[in-house]
Amino acid sequence: MKLTQASYAITGVLFLVYPAVRPSGDDAAAMSSTAWVFGHLAAMIGFILLGLAALGIHQLLKDRLSLRATVVTWIGAGLTLPYYGAEDFGLNVIANRALRDNTPALMELATEFRYGALAVTMFALGLALLGIGTIMTAVSVWRSGTLPAWSAVPLAVGFALFIPQFFAPVYAIRIAHGALIAVGGVWLAIALARGRAKAGVPA
């Protein structure tokens, strides 16, 4: 359970780091920055840790719903990560080249990738499945009686809102969304730690 606790807590923190570190703009200056790379990298690590945490919850609850939630979460992360990888490393290379050679037209490549039909479909489907997976986990926790009923709800709400937050009118809302996921991840980690203590499991 220690790995599951750590995975949820670190996942939460990383999804706050992501919008807080990532530049708020989507131009060449933003995409060429080190902050762009490290912000997106934080999110990618967070997606991986979320899958590990879902497996840990299943090992605790041992029900069919938590197993299905783990599978859905893993598939969601698998579909989402290629897009994030290209956003992180590919767009960074394009932006740096556009600035170095003073060829702003190169940034059209970034737009072509970001809104390419297959790429954006995989991305949206992956994020939707991550939202569904965390909701399924929250329902499993709610029914189990093993952990506090509400302990997985904030994290599920955060991932359910992952797609809508991209359309926020001000960037501060995206940071607030990251804070919601951070609270959800840390809250669930604390619930797991308290559950271990009540069960008499050594820390």
Coordinates of C-alpha atoms in Angstrom, one line a residue:
M1 CA 0.0 0.0 0.0
K2 CA 2.9 2.4 0.5
L3 CA 3.5 2.5 -3.2
T4 CA -0.2 3.2 -3.9
Q5 CA -0.2 6.0 -1.3
A6 CA 3.0 7.5 -2.8
S7 CA 1.6 7.1 -6.3
Y8 CA -1.6 9.0 -5.5
A9 CA 0.2 11.8 -3.6
I10 CA 2.8 12.3 -6.2
T11 CA 0.3 12.1 -9.1
G12 CA -1.7 14.9 -7.4
V13 CA 1.3 17.1 -6.9
L14 CA 2.5 16.5 -10.5
F15 CA -0.8 17.6 -12.0
L16 CA -0.5 20.9 -10.0
V17 CA 3.1 21.3 -11.2
Y18 CA 2.0 20.8 -14.8
P19 CA -0.1 23.9 -15.2
A20 CA 1.8 25.9 -12.7
V21 CA 5.1 25.4 -14.6
R22 CA 3.8 25.2 -18.1
P23 CA 3.8 28.7 -19.8
S24 CA 0.3 30.0 -20.2
G25 CA 0.8 30.8 -23.9
D26 CA 0.8 28.5 -26.9
D27 CA 3.2 30.4 -29.1
A28 CA 6.8 29.7 -30.1
A29 CA 8.3 31.4 -27.1
A30 CA 6.2 29.3 -24.8
M31 CA 6.8 26.0 -26.6
S32 CA 10.5 26.5 -26.9
S33 CA 11.0 27.0 -23.2
T34 CA 12.4 24.5 -20.7
A35 CA 9.3 25.2 -18.6
W36 CA 7.2 23.8 -21.4
V37 CA 9.2 20.5 -21.4
F38 CA 9.2 20.1 -17.7
G39 CA 5.5 21.0 -17.3
H40 CA 4.4 18.4 -19.8
L41 CA 6.8 15.9 -18.4
A42 CA 5.2 16.2 -15.0
A43 CA 1.8 15.4 -16.5
M44 CA 3.2 12.3 -18.3
I45 CA 4.7 10.9 -15.2
G46 CA 1.5 11.7 -13.4
F47 CA -0.5 9.6 -15.9
I48 CA 1.8 6.6 -15.4
L49 CA 1.6 6.9 -11.6
L50 CA -2.2 7.1 -11.8
G51 CA -2.3 3.7 -13.5
L52 CA 0.0 2.2 -10.8
A53 CA -2.2 3.7 -8.1
A54 CA -5.4 2.3 -9.7
L55 CA -3.8 -1.2 -9.6
G56 CA -2.9 -0.7 -5.9
I57 CA -6.5 0.2 -5.1
H58 CA -7.6 -3.0 -6.9
Q59 CA -5.2 -5.0 -4.8
L60 CA -6.8 -3.5 -1.7
L61 CA -10.4 -3.8 -2.7
K62 CA -10.2 -7.0 -4.8
D63 CA -13.5 -6.4 -6.6
R64 CA -14.4 -6.5 -10.3
L65 CA -15.2 -2.8 -10.6
S66 CA -11.7 -1.7 -9.3
L67 CA -10.1 -4.2 -11.8
R68 CA -12.1 -2.8 -14.6
A69 CA -11.2 0.7 -13.4
T70 CA -7.5 -0.2 -13.6
V71 CA -7.8 -1.6 -17.2
V72 CA -9.8 1.5 -18.3
T73 CA -7.2 3.8 -16.6
W74 CA -4.3 2.0 -18.3
I75 CA -5.9 2.2 -21.7
G76 CA -6.7 5.9 -21.2
A77 CA -3.1 6.6 -20.2
G78 CA -1.8 4.6 -23.2
L79 CA -3.9 6.7 -25.6
T80 CA -3.0 10.0 -24.0
L81 CA 0.7 9.7 -23.6
P82 CA 1.7 9.7 -27.3
Y83 CA 0.0 13.1 -27.7
Y84 CA 1.6 14.5 -24.6
G85 CA 5.0 13.2 -25.8
A86 CA 4.6 15.0 -29.1
E87 CA 3.4 18.2 -27.4
D88 CA 6.3 18.1 -25.1
F89 CA 9.3 17.1 -27.3
G90 CA 8.0 17.6 -30.8
L91 CA 6.5 21.0 -30.5
N92 CA 9.5 22.1 -28.4
V93 CA 11.9 21.2 -31.3
I94 CA 9.6 22.9 -33.9
A95 CA 9.4 26.1 -31.8
N96 CA 13.1 26.3 -31.2
R97 CA 13.8 25.9 -34.9
A98 CA 11.2 28.5 -35.8
L99 CA 12.8 31.0 -33.4
R100 CA 16.4 30.1 -34.4
D101 CA 15.8 30.4 -38.1
N102 CA 13.3 33.2 -37.8
T103 CA 10.7 31.2 -39.7
P104 CA 7.4 31.6 -37.9
A105 CA 5.6 29.7 -40.6
L106 CA 7.1 26.5 -39.1
M107 CA 4.7 26.9 -36.2
E108 CA 1.9 25.8 -38.7
L109 CA 3.3 22.3 -38.1
A110 CA 2.4 22.6 -34.5
T111 CA -1.2 23.4 -35.4
E112 CA -1.3 20.6 -37.9
F113 CA -0.3 18.1 -35.3
R114 CA -2.4 19.4 -32.5
Y115 CA -5.6 19.3 -34.5
G116 CA -4.9 16.3 -36.7
A117 CA -7.9 14.1 -36.7
L118 CA -6.3 10.9 -35.5
A119 CA -4.0 12.6 -32.9
V120 CA -6.8 14.7 -31.3
T121 CA -9.2 11.7 -31.3
M122 CA -6.7 9.5 -29.5
F123 CA -6.0 12.3 -27.1
A124 CA -9.7 13.0 -26.3
L125 CA -10.6 9.3 -26.0
G126 CA -7.6 8.7 -23.7
L127 CA -8.6 11.6 -21.4
A128 CA -12.2 10.5 -21.4
L129 CA -11.2 7.0 -20.4
L130 CA -9.0 8.4 -17.6
G131 CA -12.0 10.3 -16.3
I132 CA -14.2 7.1 -16.5
G133 CA -11.5 5.0 -14.9
T134 CA -11.1 7.4 -11.9
I135 CA -14.9 7.6 -11.6
M136 CA -15.1 3.8 -11.5
T137 CA -12.4 3.7 -8.9
A138 CA -14.4 6.3 -6.8
V139 CA -17.5 4.2 -7.1
S140 CA -15.6 1.1 -6.0
V141 CA -14.1 2.9 -3.0
W142 CA -17.6 4.2 -2.1
R143 CA -19.2 0.8 -2.1
S144 CA -16.3 -1.0 -0.4
G145 CA -16.5 0.4 3.1
T146 CA -12.8 -0.1 3.3
L147 CA -11.9 3.6 2.8
P148 CA -13.9 6.7 3.5
A149 CA -16.7 6.9 0.9
W150 CA -15.8 10.4 -0.3
S151 CA -12.0 9.8 -0.4
A152 CA -11.7 9.1 -4.1
V153 CA -14.4 11.6 -5.3
P154 CA -12.3 14.8 -5.6
L155 CA -9.7 13.0 -7.8
A156 CA -12.5 11.5 -10.0
V157 CA -14.0 15.0 -10.4
G158 CA -10.6 16.4 -11.4
F159 CA -10.1 13.9 -14.1
A160 CA -13.7 14.1 -15.3
L161 CA -13.0 17.8 -15.8
F162 CA -9.7 17.3 -17.6
I163 CA -11.1 18.0 -21.1
P164 CA -13.3 20.9 -20.2
Q165 CA -10.5 22.7 -18.4
F166 CA -8.6 23.1 -21.7
F167 CA -11.3 25.5 -22.7
A168 CA -11.1 27.7 -19.6
P169 CA -11.4 31.4 -20.5
V170 CA -8.5 32.3 -18.1
Y171 CA -5.4 30.2 -17.5
A172 CA -5.8 30.5 -13.7
I173 CA -8.7 28.1 -14.0
R174 CA -6.3 25.5 -15.3
I175 CA -4.1 26.0 -12.3
A176 CA -7.1 25.7 -10.0
H177 CA -8.0 22.4 -11.8
G178 CA -4.4 21.2 -11.1
A179 CA -5.0 22.1 -7.4
L180 CA -8.2 20.1 -7.4
I181 CA -6.3 17.0 -8.6
A182 CA -3.6 17.6 -6.1
V183 CA -6.1 17.8 -3.3
G184 CA -7.8 14.6 -4.6
G185 CA -4.5 12.7 -4.9
V186 CA -3.2 13.7 -1.5
W187 CA -6.6 13.1 0.2
L188 CA -6.8 9.6 -1.2
A189 CA -3.2 8.9 -0.1
I190 CA -4.0 10.1 3.4
A191 CA -7.1 7.9 3.5
L192 CA -5.0 4.9 2.5
A193 CA -2.5 5.7 5.2
R194 CA -5.2 5.9 7.9
G195 CA -6.7 2.7 6.6
R196 CA -3.4 1.0 7.1
A197 CA -3.1 2.4 10.6
K198 CA -6.6 1.2 11.6
A199 CA -5.8 -2.2 10.3
G200 CA -2.6 -2.3 12.3
V201 CA -0.4 -2.5 9.3
P202 CA 3.1 -1.2 10.0
A203 CA 3.9 2.2 8.4

